Short mmCIF file of C-alpha atoms and ligand atoms in Angstrom, two decimals:
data_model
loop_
_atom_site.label_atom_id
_atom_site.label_comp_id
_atom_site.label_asym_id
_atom_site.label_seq_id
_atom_site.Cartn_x
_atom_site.Cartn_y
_atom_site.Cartn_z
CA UNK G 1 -2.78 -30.79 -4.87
CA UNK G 2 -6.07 -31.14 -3.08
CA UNK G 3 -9.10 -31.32 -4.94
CA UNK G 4 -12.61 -30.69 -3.67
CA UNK G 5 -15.98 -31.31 -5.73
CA UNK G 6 -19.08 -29.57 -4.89
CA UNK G 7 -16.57 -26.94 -2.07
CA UNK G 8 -18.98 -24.60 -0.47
CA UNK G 9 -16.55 -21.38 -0.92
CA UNK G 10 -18.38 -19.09 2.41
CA UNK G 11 -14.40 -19.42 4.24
CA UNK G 12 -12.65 -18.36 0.75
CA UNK G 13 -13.92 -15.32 0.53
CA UNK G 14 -13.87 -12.26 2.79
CA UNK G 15 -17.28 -11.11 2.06
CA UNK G 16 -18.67 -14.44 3.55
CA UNK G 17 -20.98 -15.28 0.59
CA UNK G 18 -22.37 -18.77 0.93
CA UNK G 19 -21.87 -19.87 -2.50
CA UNK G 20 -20.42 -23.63 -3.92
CA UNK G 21 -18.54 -24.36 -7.14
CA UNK G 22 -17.94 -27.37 -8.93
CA UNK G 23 -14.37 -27.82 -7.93
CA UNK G 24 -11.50 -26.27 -6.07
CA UNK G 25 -8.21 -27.18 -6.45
CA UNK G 26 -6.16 -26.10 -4.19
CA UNK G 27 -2.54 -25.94 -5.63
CA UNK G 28 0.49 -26.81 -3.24
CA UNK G 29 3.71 -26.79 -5.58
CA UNK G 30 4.10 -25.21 -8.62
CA UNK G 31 4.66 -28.59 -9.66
CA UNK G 32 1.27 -29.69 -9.74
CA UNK G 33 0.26 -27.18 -12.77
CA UNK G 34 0.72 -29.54 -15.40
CA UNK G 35 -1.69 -31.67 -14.01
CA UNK G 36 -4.40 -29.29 -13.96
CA UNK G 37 -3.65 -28.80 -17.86
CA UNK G 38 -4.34 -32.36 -17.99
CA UNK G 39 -7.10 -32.69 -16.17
CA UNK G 40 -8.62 -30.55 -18.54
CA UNK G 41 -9.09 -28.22 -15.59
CA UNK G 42 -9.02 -25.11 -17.87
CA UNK G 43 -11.81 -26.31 -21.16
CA UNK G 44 -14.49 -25.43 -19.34
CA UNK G 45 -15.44 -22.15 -16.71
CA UNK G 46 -12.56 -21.58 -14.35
CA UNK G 47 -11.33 -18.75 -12.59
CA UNK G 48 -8.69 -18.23 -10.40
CA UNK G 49 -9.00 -17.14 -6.53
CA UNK G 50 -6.75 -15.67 -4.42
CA UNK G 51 -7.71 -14.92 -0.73
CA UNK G 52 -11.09 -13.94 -1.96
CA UNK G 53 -10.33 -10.49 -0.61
CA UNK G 54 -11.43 -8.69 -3.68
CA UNK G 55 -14.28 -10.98 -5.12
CA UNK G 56 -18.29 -11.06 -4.37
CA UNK G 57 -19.86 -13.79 -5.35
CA UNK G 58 -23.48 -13.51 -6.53
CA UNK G 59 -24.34 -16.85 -7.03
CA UNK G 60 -23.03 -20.57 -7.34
CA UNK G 61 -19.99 -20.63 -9.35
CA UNK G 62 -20.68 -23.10 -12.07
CA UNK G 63 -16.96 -24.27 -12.95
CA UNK G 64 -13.22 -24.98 -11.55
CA UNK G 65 -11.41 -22.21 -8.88
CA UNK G 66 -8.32 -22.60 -8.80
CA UNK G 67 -6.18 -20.90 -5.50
CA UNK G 68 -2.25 -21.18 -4.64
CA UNK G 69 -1.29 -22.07 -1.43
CA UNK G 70 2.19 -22.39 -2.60
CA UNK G 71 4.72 -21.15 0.32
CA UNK G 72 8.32 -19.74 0.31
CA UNK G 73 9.91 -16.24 0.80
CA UNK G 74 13.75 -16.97 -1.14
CA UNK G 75 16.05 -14.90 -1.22
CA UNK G 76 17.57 -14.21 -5.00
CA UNK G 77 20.12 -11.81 -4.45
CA UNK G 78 21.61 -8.44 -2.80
CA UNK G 79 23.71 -6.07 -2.80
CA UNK G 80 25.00 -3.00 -0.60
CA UNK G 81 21.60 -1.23 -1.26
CA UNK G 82 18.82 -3.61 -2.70
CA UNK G 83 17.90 -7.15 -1.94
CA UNK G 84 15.58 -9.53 -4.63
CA UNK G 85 13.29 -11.86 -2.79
CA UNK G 86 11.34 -14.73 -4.64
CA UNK G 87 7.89 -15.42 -2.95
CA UNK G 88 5.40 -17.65 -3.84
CA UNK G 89 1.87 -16.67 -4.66
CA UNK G 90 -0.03 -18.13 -1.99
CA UNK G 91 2.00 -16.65 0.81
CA UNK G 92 -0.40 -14.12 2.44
CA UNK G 93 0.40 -10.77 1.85
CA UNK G 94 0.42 -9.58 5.77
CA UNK G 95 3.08 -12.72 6.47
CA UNK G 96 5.35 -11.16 3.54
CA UNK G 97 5.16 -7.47 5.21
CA UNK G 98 6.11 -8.73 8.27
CA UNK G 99 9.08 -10.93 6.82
CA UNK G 100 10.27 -7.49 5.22
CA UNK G 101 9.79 -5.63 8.79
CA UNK G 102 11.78 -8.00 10.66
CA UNK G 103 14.80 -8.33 7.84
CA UNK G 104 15.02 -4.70 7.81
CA UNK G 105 13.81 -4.37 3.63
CA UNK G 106 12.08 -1.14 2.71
CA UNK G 107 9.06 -0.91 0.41
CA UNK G 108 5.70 -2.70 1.37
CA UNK G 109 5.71 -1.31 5.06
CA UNK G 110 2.67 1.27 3.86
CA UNK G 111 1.11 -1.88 2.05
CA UNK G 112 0.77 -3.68 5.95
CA UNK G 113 -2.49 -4.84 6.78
CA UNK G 114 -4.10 -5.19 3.30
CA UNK G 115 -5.34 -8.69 3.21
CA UNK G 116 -5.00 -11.24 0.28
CA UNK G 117 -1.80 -13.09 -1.61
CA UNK G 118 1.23 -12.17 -2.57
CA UNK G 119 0.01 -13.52 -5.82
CA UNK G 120 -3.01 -11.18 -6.14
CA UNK G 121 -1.06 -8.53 -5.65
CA UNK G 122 0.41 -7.50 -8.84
CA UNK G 123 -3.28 -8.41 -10.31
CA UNK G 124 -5.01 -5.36 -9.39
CA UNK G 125 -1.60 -3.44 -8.06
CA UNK G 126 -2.71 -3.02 -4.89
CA UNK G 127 -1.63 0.19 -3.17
CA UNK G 128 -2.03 2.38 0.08
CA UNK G 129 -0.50 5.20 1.52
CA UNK G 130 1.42 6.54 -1.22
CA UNK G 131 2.51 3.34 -2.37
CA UNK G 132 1.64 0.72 -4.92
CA UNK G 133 3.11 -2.61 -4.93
CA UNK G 134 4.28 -1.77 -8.81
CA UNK G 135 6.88 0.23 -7.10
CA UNK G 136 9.00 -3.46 -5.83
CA UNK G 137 7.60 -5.52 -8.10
CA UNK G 138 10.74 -6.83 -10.79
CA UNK G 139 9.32 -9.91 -12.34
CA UNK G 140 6.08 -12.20 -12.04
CA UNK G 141 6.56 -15.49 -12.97
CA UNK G 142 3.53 -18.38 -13.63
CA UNK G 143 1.51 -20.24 -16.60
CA UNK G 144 0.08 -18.60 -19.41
CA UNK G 145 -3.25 -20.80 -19.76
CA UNK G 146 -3.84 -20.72 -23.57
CA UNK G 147 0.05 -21.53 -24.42
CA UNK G 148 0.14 -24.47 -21.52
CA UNK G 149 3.52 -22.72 -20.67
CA UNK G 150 5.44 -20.62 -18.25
CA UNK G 151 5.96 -16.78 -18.12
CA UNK G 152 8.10 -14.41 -16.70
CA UNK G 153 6.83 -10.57 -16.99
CA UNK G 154 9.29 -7.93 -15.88
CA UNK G 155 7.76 -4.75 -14.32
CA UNK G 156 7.43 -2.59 -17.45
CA UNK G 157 5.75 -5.79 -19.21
CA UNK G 158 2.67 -5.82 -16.15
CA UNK G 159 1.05 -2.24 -17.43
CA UNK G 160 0.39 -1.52 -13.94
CA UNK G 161 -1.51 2.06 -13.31
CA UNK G 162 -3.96 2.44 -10.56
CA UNK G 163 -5.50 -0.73 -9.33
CA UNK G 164 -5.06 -2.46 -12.79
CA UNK G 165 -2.41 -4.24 -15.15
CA UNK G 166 -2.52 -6.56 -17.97
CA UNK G 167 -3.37 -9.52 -15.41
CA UNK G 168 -6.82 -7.88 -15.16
CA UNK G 169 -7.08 -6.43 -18.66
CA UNK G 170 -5.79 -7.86 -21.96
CA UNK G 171 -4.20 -11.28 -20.15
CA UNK G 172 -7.10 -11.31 -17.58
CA UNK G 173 -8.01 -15.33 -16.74
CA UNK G 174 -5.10 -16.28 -18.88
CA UNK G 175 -2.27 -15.92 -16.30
CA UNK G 176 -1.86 -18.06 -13.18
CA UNK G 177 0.71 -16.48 -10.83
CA UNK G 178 3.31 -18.56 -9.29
CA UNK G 179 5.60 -16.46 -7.73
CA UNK G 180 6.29 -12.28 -7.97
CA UNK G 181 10.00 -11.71 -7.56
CA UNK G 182 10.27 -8.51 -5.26
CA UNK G 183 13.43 -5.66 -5.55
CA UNK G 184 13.46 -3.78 -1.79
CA UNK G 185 15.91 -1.16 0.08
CA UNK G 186 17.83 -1.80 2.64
CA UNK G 187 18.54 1.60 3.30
CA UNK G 188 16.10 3.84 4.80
CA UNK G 189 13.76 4.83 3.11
CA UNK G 190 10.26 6.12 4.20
CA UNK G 191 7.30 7.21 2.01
CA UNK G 192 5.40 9.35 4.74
CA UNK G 193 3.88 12.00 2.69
CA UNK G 194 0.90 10.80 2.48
CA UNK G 195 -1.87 13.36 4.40
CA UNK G 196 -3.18 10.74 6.88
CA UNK G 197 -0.25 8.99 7.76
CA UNK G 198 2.07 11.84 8.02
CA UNK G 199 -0.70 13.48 10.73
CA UNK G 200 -0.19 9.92 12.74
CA UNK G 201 3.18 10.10 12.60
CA UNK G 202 3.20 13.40 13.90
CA UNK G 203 1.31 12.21 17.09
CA UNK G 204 4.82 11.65 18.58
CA UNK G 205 8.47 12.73 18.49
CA UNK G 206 10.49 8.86 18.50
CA UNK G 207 12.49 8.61 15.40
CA UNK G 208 11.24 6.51 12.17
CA UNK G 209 11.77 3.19 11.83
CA UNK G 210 10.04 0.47 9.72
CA UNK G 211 8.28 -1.04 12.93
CA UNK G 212 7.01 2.66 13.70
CA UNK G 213 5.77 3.67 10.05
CA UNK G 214 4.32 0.19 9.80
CA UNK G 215 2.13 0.77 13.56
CA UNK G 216 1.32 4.12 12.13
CA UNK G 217 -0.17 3.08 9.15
CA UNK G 218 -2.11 0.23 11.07
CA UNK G 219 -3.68 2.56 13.37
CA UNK G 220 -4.78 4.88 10.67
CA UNK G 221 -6.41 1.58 9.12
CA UNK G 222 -7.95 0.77 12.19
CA UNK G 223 -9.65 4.13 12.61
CA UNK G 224 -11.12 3.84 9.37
CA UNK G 225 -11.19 0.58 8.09
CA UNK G 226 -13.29 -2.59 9.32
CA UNK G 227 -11.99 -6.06 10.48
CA UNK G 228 -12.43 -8.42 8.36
CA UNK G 229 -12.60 -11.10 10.54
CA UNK G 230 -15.60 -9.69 12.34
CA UNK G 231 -17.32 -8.05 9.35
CA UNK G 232 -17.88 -9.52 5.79
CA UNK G 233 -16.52 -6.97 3.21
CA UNK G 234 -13.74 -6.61 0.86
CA UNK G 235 -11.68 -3.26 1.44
CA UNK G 236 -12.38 -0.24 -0.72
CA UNK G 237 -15.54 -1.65 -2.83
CA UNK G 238 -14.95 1.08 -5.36
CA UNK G 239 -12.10 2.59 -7.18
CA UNK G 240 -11.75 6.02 -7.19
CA UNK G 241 -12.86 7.91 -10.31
CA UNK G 242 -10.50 9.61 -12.63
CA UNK G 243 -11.91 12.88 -14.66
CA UNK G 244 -11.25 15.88 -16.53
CA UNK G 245 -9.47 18.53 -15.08
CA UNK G 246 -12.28 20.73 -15.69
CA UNK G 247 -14.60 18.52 -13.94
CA UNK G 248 -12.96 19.32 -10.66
CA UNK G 249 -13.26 22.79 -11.29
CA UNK G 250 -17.08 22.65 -11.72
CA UNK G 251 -17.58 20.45 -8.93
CA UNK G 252 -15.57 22.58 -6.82
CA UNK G 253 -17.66 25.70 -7.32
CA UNK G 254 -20.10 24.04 -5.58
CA UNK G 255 -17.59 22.13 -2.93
CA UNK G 256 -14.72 24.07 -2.58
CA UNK G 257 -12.88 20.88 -0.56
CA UNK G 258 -13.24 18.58 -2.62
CA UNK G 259 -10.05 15.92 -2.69
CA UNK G 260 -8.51 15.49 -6.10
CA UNK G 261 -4.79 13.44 -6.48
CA UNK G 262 -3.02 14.47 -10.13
CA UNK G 263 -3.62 11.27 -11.95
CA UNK G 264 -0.86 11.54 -15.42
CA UNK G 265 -2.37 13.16 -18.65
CA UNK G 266 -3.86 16.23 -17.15
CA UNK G 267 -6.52 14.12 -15.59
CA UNK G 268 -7.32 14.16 -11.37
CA UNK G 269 -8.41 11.10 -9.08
CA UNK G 270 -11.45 11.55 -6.57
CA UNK G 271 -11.83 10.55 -3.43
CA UNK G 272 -15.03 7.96 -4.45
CA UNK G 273 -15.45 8.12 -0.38
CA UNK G 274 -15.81 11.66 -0.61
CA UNK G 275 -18.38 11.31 -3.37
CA UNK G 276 -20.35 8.81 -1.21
CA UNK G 277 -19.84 10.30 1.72
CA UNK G 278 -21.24 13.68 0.55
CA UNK G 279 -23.87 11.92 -1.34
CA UNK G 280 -25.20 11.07 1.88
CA UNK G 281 -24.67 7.32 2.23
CA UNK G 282 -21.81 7.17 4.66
CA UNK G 283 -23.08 5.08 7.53
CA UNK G 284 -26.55 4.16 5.72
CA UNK G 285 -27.76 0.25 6.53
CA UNK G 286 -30.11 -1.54 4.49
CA UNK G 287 -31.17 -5.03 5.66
CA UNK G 288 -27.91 -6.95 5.85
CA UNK G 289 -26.03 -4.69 4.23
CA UNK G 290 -24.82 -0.76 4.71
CA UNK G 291 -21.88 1.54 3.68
CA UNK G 292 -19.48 1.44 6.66
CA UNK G 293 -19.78 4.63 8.84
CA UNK G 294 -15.97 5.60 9.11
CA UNK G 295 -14.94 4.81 5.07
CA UNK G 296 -17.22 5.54 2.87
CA UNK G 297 -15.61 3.30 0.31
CA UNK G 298 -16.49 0.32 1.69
CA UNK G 299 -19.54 -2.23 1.58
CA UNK G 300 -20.23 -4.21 4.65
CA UNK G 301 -21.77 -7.24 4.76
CA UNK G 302 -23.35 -6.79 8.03
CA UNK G 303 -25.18 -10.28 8.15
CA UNK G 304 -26.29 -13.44 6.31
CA UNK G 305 -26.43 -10.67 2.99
CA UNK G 306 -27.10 -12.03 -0.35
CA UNK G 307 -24.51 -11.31 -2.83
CA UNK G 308 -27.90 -10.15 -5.21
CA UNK G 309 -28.69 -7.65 -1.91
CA UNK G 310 -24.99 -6.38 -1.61
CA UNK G 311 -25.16 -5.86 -5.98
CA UNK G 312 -28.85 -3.73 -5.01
CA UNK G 313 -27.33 -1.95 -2.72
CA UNK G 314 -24.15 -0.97 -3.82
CA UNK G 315 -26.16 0.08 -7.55
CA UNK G 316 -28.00 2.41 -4.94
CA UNK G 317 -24.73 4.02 -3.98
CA UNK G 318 -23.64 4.21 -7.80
CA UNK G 319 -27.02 5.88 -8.59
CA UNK G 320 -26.60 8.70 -5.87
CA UNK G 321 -23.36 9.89 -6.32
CA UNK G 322 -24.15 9.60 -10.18
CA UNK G 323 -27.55 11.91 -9.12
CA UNK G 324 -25.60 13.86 -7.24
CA UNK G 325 -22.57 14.72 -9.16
CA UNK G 326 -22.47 13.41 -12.81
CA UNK G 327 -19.98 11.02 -12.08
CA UNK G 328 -19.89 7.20 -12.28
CA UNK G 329 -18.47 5.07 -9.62
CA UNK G 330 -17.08 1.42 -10.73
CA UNK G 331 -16.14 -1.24 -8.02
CA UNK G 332 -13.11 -2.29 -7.30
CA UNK G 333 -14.18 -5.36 -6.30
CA UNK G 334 -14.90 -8.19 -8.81
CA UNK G 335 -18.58 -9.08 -9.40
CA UNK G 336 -19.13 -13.06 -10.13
N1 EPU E 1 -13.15 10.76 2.51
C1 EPU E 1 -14.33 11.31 2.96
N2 EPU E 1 -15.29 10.46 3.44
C2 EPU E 1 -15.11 9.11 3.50
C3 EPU E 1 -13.91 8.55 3.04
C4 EPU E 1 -12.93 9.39 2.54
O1 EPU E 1 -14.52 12.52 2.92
O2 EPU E 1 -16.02 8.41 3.96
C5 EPU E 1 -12.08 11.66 2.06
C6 EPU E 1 -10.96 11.67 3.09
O3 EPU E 1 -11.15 12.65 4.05
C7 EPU E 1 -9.74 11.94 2.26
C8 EPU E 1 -10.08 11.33 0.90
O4 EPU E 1 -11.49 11.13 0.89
O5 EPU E 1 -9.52 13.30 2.11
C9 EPU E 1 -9.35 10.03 0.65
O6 EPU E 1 -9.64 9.11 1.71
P1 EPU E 1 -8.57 8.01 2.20
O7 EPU E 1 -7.29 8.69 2.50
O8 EPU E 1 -9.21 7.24 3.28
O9 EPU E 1 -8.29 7.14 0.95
P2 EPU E 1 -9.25 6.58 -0.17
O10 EPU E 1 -8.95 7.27 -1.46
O11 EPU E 1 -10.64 6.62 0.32
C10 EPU E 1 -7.55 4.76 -0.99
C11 EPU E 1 -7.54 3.29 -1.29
C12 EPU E 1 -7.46 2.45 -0.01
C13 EPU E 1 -6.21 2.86 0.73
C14 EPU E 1 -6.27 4.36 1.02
C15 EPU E 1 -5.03 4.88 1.66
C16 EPU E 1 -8.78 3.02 -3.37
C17 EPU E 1 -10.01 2.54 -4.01
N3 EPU E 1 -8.73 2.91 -2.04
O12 EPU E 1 -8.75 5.05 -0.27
O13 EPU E 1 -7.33 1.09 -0.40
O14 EPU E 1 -6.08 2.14 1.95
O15 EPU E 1 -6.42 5.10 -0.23
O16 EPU E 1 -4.02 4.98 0.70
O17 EPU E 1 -7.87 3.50 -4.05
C18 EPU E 1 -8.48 -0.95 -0.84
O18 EPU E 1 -8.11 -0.83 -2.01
O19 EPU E 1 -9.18 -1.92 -0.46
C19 EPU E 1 -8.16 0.10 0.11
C20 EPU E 1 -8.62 0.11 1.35
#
């Protein structure tokens, strides 16, 4: 395990704040968690960091971080149709994709290109494209920090729903992921419905594969999304808002294309892009900081931004579409 006092965090998080914190520990073997626990790494602040894909930091963090850069794709078992693959936490997410492209497993070929850890993803169940990594997830296995001892959750245990599970809600802080144990096809199967990505696909006639759903879905990324190496953000900065039925149906009257998905107990999902978008602040630049013209949903850090000017601004886009349509916005993104 490497430990660093005083680490300035600016290449641990995709935003590019330029913020320190007391410690990081960087954790290479699972091995190495008792330690922390006697350390005493967890009886003061602490928090646990992935890639920093999904984190601004607003000022100095005052206590321990604590990221896995545990490696290791293993596989568990298979039969004629499914395969179970062990992978440790701090694998990056994009290396595990391409591991299932290349072994021919169906399941997280929608899900290439979204950065972070394998061991982030179950946290806020990331998802694109019609799929959400809930849908392959079978177990996640690590420490639970107030019992000192190890877990194992199976799937239904994780109360995943849209961006969230009990890793960011009644466990959040308490659960340090060591490994998520993955259940893929090997059989064909494609999840192309999806309005976007079907169009893409449609651009030409060769027959699906993995490798061609996979390009598809990283050129509709690339239209819309920014790099992150060349611009500081951290994906979709807000989650998109679930109402009422009958909110729809007012807000329609007014914009009769407005994007709703069905969302489970008669409620809908917005398109929060849409919102901002037609709220005017697609594309609008403030200082170091500005919505990104071809999403909507996402926050740029265009500069040397302040995480206190990316939290003014991004209260600015809150406050419009709130102005505009009634409706509050939350970020996806976690606020520190
Ligand atoms: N839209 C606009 N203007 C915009 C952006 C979007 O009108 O500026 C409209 C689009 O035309 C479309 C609808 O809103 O009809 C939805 O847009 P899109 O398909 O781009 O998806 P999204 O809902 O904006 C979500 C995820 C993305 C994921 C895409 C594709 C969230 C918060 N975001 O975005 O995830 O890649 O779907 O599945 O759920 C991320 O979480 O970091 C992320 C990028």
């Amino acid at each position: 395990m490497k430990v660093i006092q005083n680490a300035n965090l600016r290449d641990y998080n995709t935003f590019g704040m330029d913020v320190s914190c007391k410690c990081l520990y960087l954790v290479e073997t699972a091995v190495d968690i008792p330690a922390l626990f006697e350390k005493g790494t967890f009886d003061s602040e602490y928090m646990m960091l992935g890639d920093g894909s999904n984190v601004l930091f607003t000022k100095p963090f005052q206590g321990a971080v604590i990221k896995m850069v545990t490696k290791g794709i293993a596989k568990l078992d298979e039969d004629a149709d499914n395969v179970w693959l062990n992978v440790a936490a701090g694998e990056k997410w994009e290396d595990f994709v391409e591991h299932c492209i290349q072994n021919q497993y169906y399941g997280v070929e929608n899900l290439i290109g979204i950065p972070g850890l394998v061991g982030s993803s179950p946290v806020q169940n990331i998802g694109a494209y019609g799929v959400e990594v809930k849908d392959v997830i079978e177990e996640v296995r690590g420490w639970r920090i107030s019992a000192k001892s190890p877990f194992a959750f199976r799937n239904e245990d994780c109360q995943f729903s849209y961006r969230s599970s009990v890793f960011k809600t009644g466990l959040k802080g308490d659960c340090l992921i060591t490994d998520v144990v993955f259940k893929l096809k090997k059989k064909e199967d494609y999840h192309i419905s999806y309005q976007g990505l079907a169009d893409e696909l449609q651009k030409s006639d060769l027959s699906l594969s993995l490798r061609r759903v996979a390009d598809a879905v990283v050129a509709v990324r690339n239209s819309k999304l920014p790099d992150i190496r060349q611009y500081g953000c951290a994906g979709s900065f807000f989650k998109n808002p679930i109402v009422e039925k009958d909110v729809l149906d007012t807000l329609r009257k007014e914009f009769p294309h407005m994007v709703s998905y069905p969302s489970g107990d008669g409620k809908v999902k917005l398109a929060a892009g849409q919102l901002i978008d037609l709220a005017g602040m697609k594309g609008v630049r403030e200082g170091n900081v500005g919505v990104w013209p071809h999403q909507a949903l996402v926050i740029v850090n265009y500069g040397n931004a302040t995480g206190d000017e990316v939290v003014a601004f991004y209260r600015k886009v809150q406050k419009n579409v709130m102005e505009r349509f009634g409706i509050r916005i939350e970020p996806e993104v976690n606020v520190i």
